[in-house]
């Protein structure tokens, strides 16, 4: 509309962009669920810098997050070379960060990258949110599990993260305490042996 000032126009553009990205993520999650069911999830493996990947992910989520919580990336590493599918690794980390924003209205959400050992990388997402009841922690990686029926999302994100981590010969785990927050950890080998699609 011609009557809109530049600030309003920019704000509207940003809202459109955010919702377009969220819609694209939803579509991709549904496509991935179908791929998981038929064992056809595609991977393109190459050498990537995990530090650069984490910075990119933090920047991306920082632009679309709908929470007052601060989003941080912490590492002591200059770089960390890892054999991976960079887009799939980003998908896992974005899923975990977006999930954390849904349950963390204030405080901080921290993505941390460490070397777990000479041949393993540890990615963790820690939040200061509401936490997950102990009896529900084992179920969070199941398909369509939603801890809060009013929260946005399909309930597919964490199950997709689990499958991708396992395809990279890694694993994902959760620690949480009600009222204090949650920590999701992904341990991945720097040189996975079994990354081909079935």
GROMACS .gro file of C-alpha atoms in nm:
model
  198
    1UNK     CA    1   0.000   0.000   0.000
    2UNK     CA    2   0.130   0.343  -0.093
    3UNK     CA    3   0.041   0.495   0.244
    4UNK     CA    4   0.276   0.269   0.444
    5UNK     CA    5   0.589   0.427   0.588
    6UNK     CA    6   0.925   0.254   0.546
    7UNK     CA    7   0.939   0.124   0.905
    8UNK     CA    8   0.596  -0.042   0.879
    9UNK     CA    9   0.683  -0.180   0.536
   10UNK     CA   10   1.004  -0.333   0.676
   11UNK     CA   11   0.820  -0.482   0.972
   12UNK     CA   12   0.560  -0.640   0.743
   13UNK     CA   13   0.833  -0.779   0.517
   14UNK     CA   14   1.008  -0.937   0.815
   15UNK     CA   15   0.683  -1.099   0.935
   16UNK     CA   16   0.619  -1.240   0.587
   17UNK     CA   17   0.975  -1.372   0.574
   18UNK     CA   18   0.952  -1.535   0.918
   19UNK     CA   19   0.623  -1.706   0.841
   20UNK     CA   20   0.749  -1.820   0.501
   21UNK     CA   21   1.048  -1.985   0.668
   22UNK     CA   22   0.830  -2.151   0.932
   23UNK     CA   23   0.593  -2.279   0.662
   24UNK     CA   24   0.887  -2.415   0.462
   25UNK     CA   25   1.015  -2.590   0.775
   26UNK     CA   26   0.674  -2.747   0.834
   27UNK     CA   27   0.660  -2.873   0.474
   28UNK     CA   28   1.013  -3.010   0.497
   29UNK     CA   29   0.929  -3.189   0.823
   30UNK     CA   30   0.632  -3.362   0.660
   31UNK     CA   31   0.844  -3.460   0.357
   32UNK     CA   32   1.115  -3.593   0.588
   33UNK     CA   33   0.861  -3.798   0.783
   34UNK     CA   34   0.759  -3.964   0.457
   35UNK     CA   35   1.126  -4.024   0.371
   36UNK     CA   36   1.190  -4.175   0.714
   37UNK     CA   37   0.903  -4.418   0.673
   38UNK     CA   38   1.042  -4.546   0.344
   39UNK     CA   39   1.412  -4.525   0.437
   40UNK     CA   40   1.480  -4.278   0.156
   41UNK     CA   41   1.622  -3.980   0.341
   42UNK     CA   42   1.904  -3.849   0.120
   43UNK     CA   43   2.246  -3.745   0.250
   44UNK     CA   44   2.527  -3.558   0.079
   45UNK     CA   45   2.845  -3.608   0.282
   46UNK     CA   46   3.145  -3.378   0.274
   47UNK     CA   47   3.394  -3.209   0.505
   48UNK     CA   48   3.249  -2.908   0.686
   49UNK     CA   49   3.347  -2.676   0.970
   50UNK     CA   50   3.112  -2.740   1.261
   51UNK     CA   51   3.195  -2.401   1.414
   52UNK     CA   52   3.082  -2.218   1.099
   53UNK     CA   53   2.769  -2.435   1.085
   54UNK     CA   54   2.679  -2.347   1.445
   55UNK     CA   55   2.732  -1.975   1.382
   56UNK     CA   56   2.509  -1.990   1.075
   57UNK     CA   57   2.236  -2.179   1.262
   58UNK     CA   58   2.242  -1.936   1.555
   59UNK     CA   59   2.217  -1.641   1.318
   60UNK     CA   60   1.927  -1.800   1.129
   61UNK     CA   61   1.721  -1.885   1.438
   62UNK     CA   62   1.804  -1.549   1.595
   63UNK     CA   63   1.621  -1.379   1.308
   64UNK     CA   64   1.300  -1.579   1.345
   65UNK     CA   65   1.282  -1.657   1.718
   66UNK     CA   66   0.965  -1.547   1.890
   67UNK     CA   67   1.092  -1.518   2.247
   68UNK     CA   68   1.268  -1.264   2.467
   69UNK     CA   69   1.528  -1.526   2.563
   70UNK     CA   70   1.882  -1.450   2.447
   71UNK     CA   71   2.025  -1.688   2.187
   72UNK     CA   72   2.395  -1.769   2.232
   73UNK     CA   73   2.663  -1.977   2.062
   74UNK     CA   74   2.955  -2.082   2.284
   75UNK     CA   75   3.273  -2.266   2.185
   76UNK     CA   76   3.644  -2.254   2.259
   77UNK     CA   77   3.723  -2.399   1.916
   78UNK     CA   78   3.848  -2.196   1.619
   79UNK     CA   79   3.717  -2.465   1.384
   80UNK     CA   80   3.618  -2.831   1.394
   81UNK     CA   81   3.626  -3.033   1.074
   82UNK     CA   82   3.353  -3.296   1.053
   83UNK     CA   83   3.241  -3.534   0.777
   84UNK     CA   84   2.869  -3.469   0.756
   85UNK     CA   85   2.576  -3.355   0.550
   86UNK     CA   86   2.584  -2.988   0.646
   87UNK     CA   87   2.219  -2.920   0.562
   88UNK     CA   88   2.107  -3.219   0.772
   89UNK     CA   89   2.328  -3.112   1.063
   90UNK     CA   90   2.179  -2.763   1.040
   91UNK     CA   91   1.832  -2.916   1.033
   92UNK     CA   92   1.900  -3.098   1.361
   93UNK     CA   93   2.042  -2.791   1.534
   94UNK     CA   94   1.767  -2.558   1.406
   95UNK     CA   95   1.502  -2.806   1.523
   96UNK     CA   96   1.656  -2.815   1.871
   97UNK     CA   97   1.691  -2.437   1.892
   98UNK     CA   98   1.339  -2.366   1.761
   99UNK     CA   99   1.204  -2.625   2.005
  100UNK     CA  100   1.384  -2.449   2.291
  101UNK     CA  101   1.235  -2.111   2.194
  102UNK     CA  102   0.883  -2.252   2.234
  103UNK     CA  103   0.941  -2.327   2.602
  104UNK     CA  104   1.185  -2.052   2.702
  105UNK     CA  105   1.018  -1.712   2.733
  106UNK     CA  106   1.314  -1.545   2.904
  107UNK     CA  107   1.669  -1.615   3.011
  108UNK     CA  108   1.894  -1.782   2.755
  109UNK     CA  109   1.917  -2.058   2.497
  110UNK     CA  110   2.276  -2.169   2.443
  111UNK     CA  111   2.418  -2.375   2.158
  112UNK     CA  112   2.755  -2.514   2.266
  113UNK     CA  113   3.012  -2.703   2.058
  114UNK     CA  114   3.291  -2.909   2.218
  115UNK     CA  115   3.523  -3.194   2.129
  116UNK     CA  116   3.395  -3.488   2.332
  117UNK     CA  117   3.708  -3.685   2.238
  118UNK     CA  118   3.966  -3.698   1.958
  119UNK     CA  119   3.708  -3.836   1.717
  120UNK     CA  120   3.372  -3.719   1.859
  121UNK     CA  121   3.194  -3.383   1.859
  122UNK     CA  122   2.942  -3.277   2.124
  123UNK     CA  123   2.669  -3.030   2.028
  124UNK     CA  124   2.438  -2.922   2.309
  125UNK     CA  125   2.137  -2.692   2.333
  126UNK     CA  126   2.066  -2.573   2.687
  127UNK     CA  127   1.770  -2.354   2.781
  128UNK     CA  128   1.635  -2.188   3.094
  129UNK     CA  129   1.277  -2.281   3.011
  130UNK     CA  130   1.001  -2.472   3.186
  131UNK     CA  131   1.168  -2.814   3.170
  132UNK     CA  132   1.027  -3.157   3.083
  133UNK     CA  133   0.860  -3.388   3.338
  134UNK     CA  134   1.074  -3.697   3.406
  135UNK     CA  135   0.797  -3.932   3.298
  136UNK     CA  136   0.778  -3.765   2.957
  137UNK     CA  137   1.149  -3.740   2.879
  138UNK     CA  138   1.174  -4.086   2.718
  139UNK     CA  139   0.886  -4.004   2.484
  140UNK     CA  140   1.012  -3.671   2.344
  141UNK     CA  141   1.185  -3.839   2.048
  142UNK     CA  142   0.871  -4.030   1.943
  143UNK     CA  143   0.685  -3.907   1.636
  144UNK     CA  144   0.398  -3.665   1.695
  145UNK     CA  145   0.482  -3.627   2.064
  146UNK     CA  146   0.395  -3.277   2.185
  147UNK     CA  147   0.456  -3.194   2.548
  148UNK     CA  148   0.230  -2.890   2.519
  149UNK     CA  149  -0.073  -2.932   2.292
  150UNK     CA  150  -0.095  -2.553   2.255
  151UNK     CA  151   0.266  -2.512   2.136
  152UNK     CA  152   0.330  -2.462   1.767
  153UNK     CA  153   0.474  -2.748   1.566
  154UNK     CA  154   0.402  -3.094   1.432
  155UNK     CA  155   0.571  -3.302   1.698
  156UNK     CA  156   0.804  -3.436   1.427
  157UNK     CA  157   1.119  -3.231   1.487
  158UNK     CA  158   1.282  -3.433   1.766
  159UNK     CA  159   1.209  -3.769   1.604
  160UNK     CA  160   1.375  -3.645   1.285
  161UNK     CA  161   1.675  -3.525   1.490
  162UNK     CA  162   1.707  -3.873   1.642
  163UNK     CA  163   1.702  -4.049   1.305
  164UNK     CA  164   1.959  -3.811   1.153
  165UNK     CA  165   2.192  -3.843   1.454
  166UNK     CA  166   2.173  -4.221   1.436
  167UNK     CA  167   2.238  -4.217   1.061
  168UNK     CA  168   2.561  -4.031   1.140
  169UNK     CA  169   2.656  -4.310   1.387
  170UNK     CA  170   2.575  -4.073   1.672
  171UNK     CA  171   2.302  -4.033   1.929
  172UNK     CA  172   2.087  -3.770   2.099
  173UNK     CA  173   1.993  -3.744   2.466
  174UNK     CA  174   1.800  -3.512   2.696
  175UNK     CA  175   1.845  -3.398   3.056
  176UNK     CA  176   1.580  -3.177   3.212
  177UNK     CA  177   1.447  -3.043   3.540
  178UNK     CA  178   1.107  -2.884   3.585
  179UNK     CA  179   1.132  -2.508   3.632
  180UNK     CA  180   1.505  -2.500   3.552
  181UNK     CA  181   1.531  -2.593   3.186
  182UNK     CA  182   1.651  -2.864   2.952
  183UNK     CA  183   1.970  -2.975   2.780
  184UNK     CA  184   1.968  -3.170   2.455
  185UNK     CA  185   2.301  -3.326   2.359
  186UNK     CA  186   2.405  -3.469   2.022
  187UNK     CA  187   2.722  -3.675   2.007
  188UNK     CA  188   2.851  -3.724   1.651
  189UNK     CA  189   3.167  -3.888   1.517
  190UNK     CA  190   3.394  -3.658   1.318
  191UNK     CA  191   3.423  -3.933   1.056
  192UNK     CA  192   3.103  -4.145   1.053
  193UNK     CA  193   3.122  -4.483   0.880
  194UNK     CA  194   2.758  -4.541   0.785
  195UNK     CA  195   2.599  -4.235   0.627
  196UNK     CA  196   2.451  -4.373   0.306
  197UNK     CA  197   2.078  -4.386   0.257
  198UNK     CA  198   1.924  -4.733   0.289
   0.00000   0.00000   0.00000
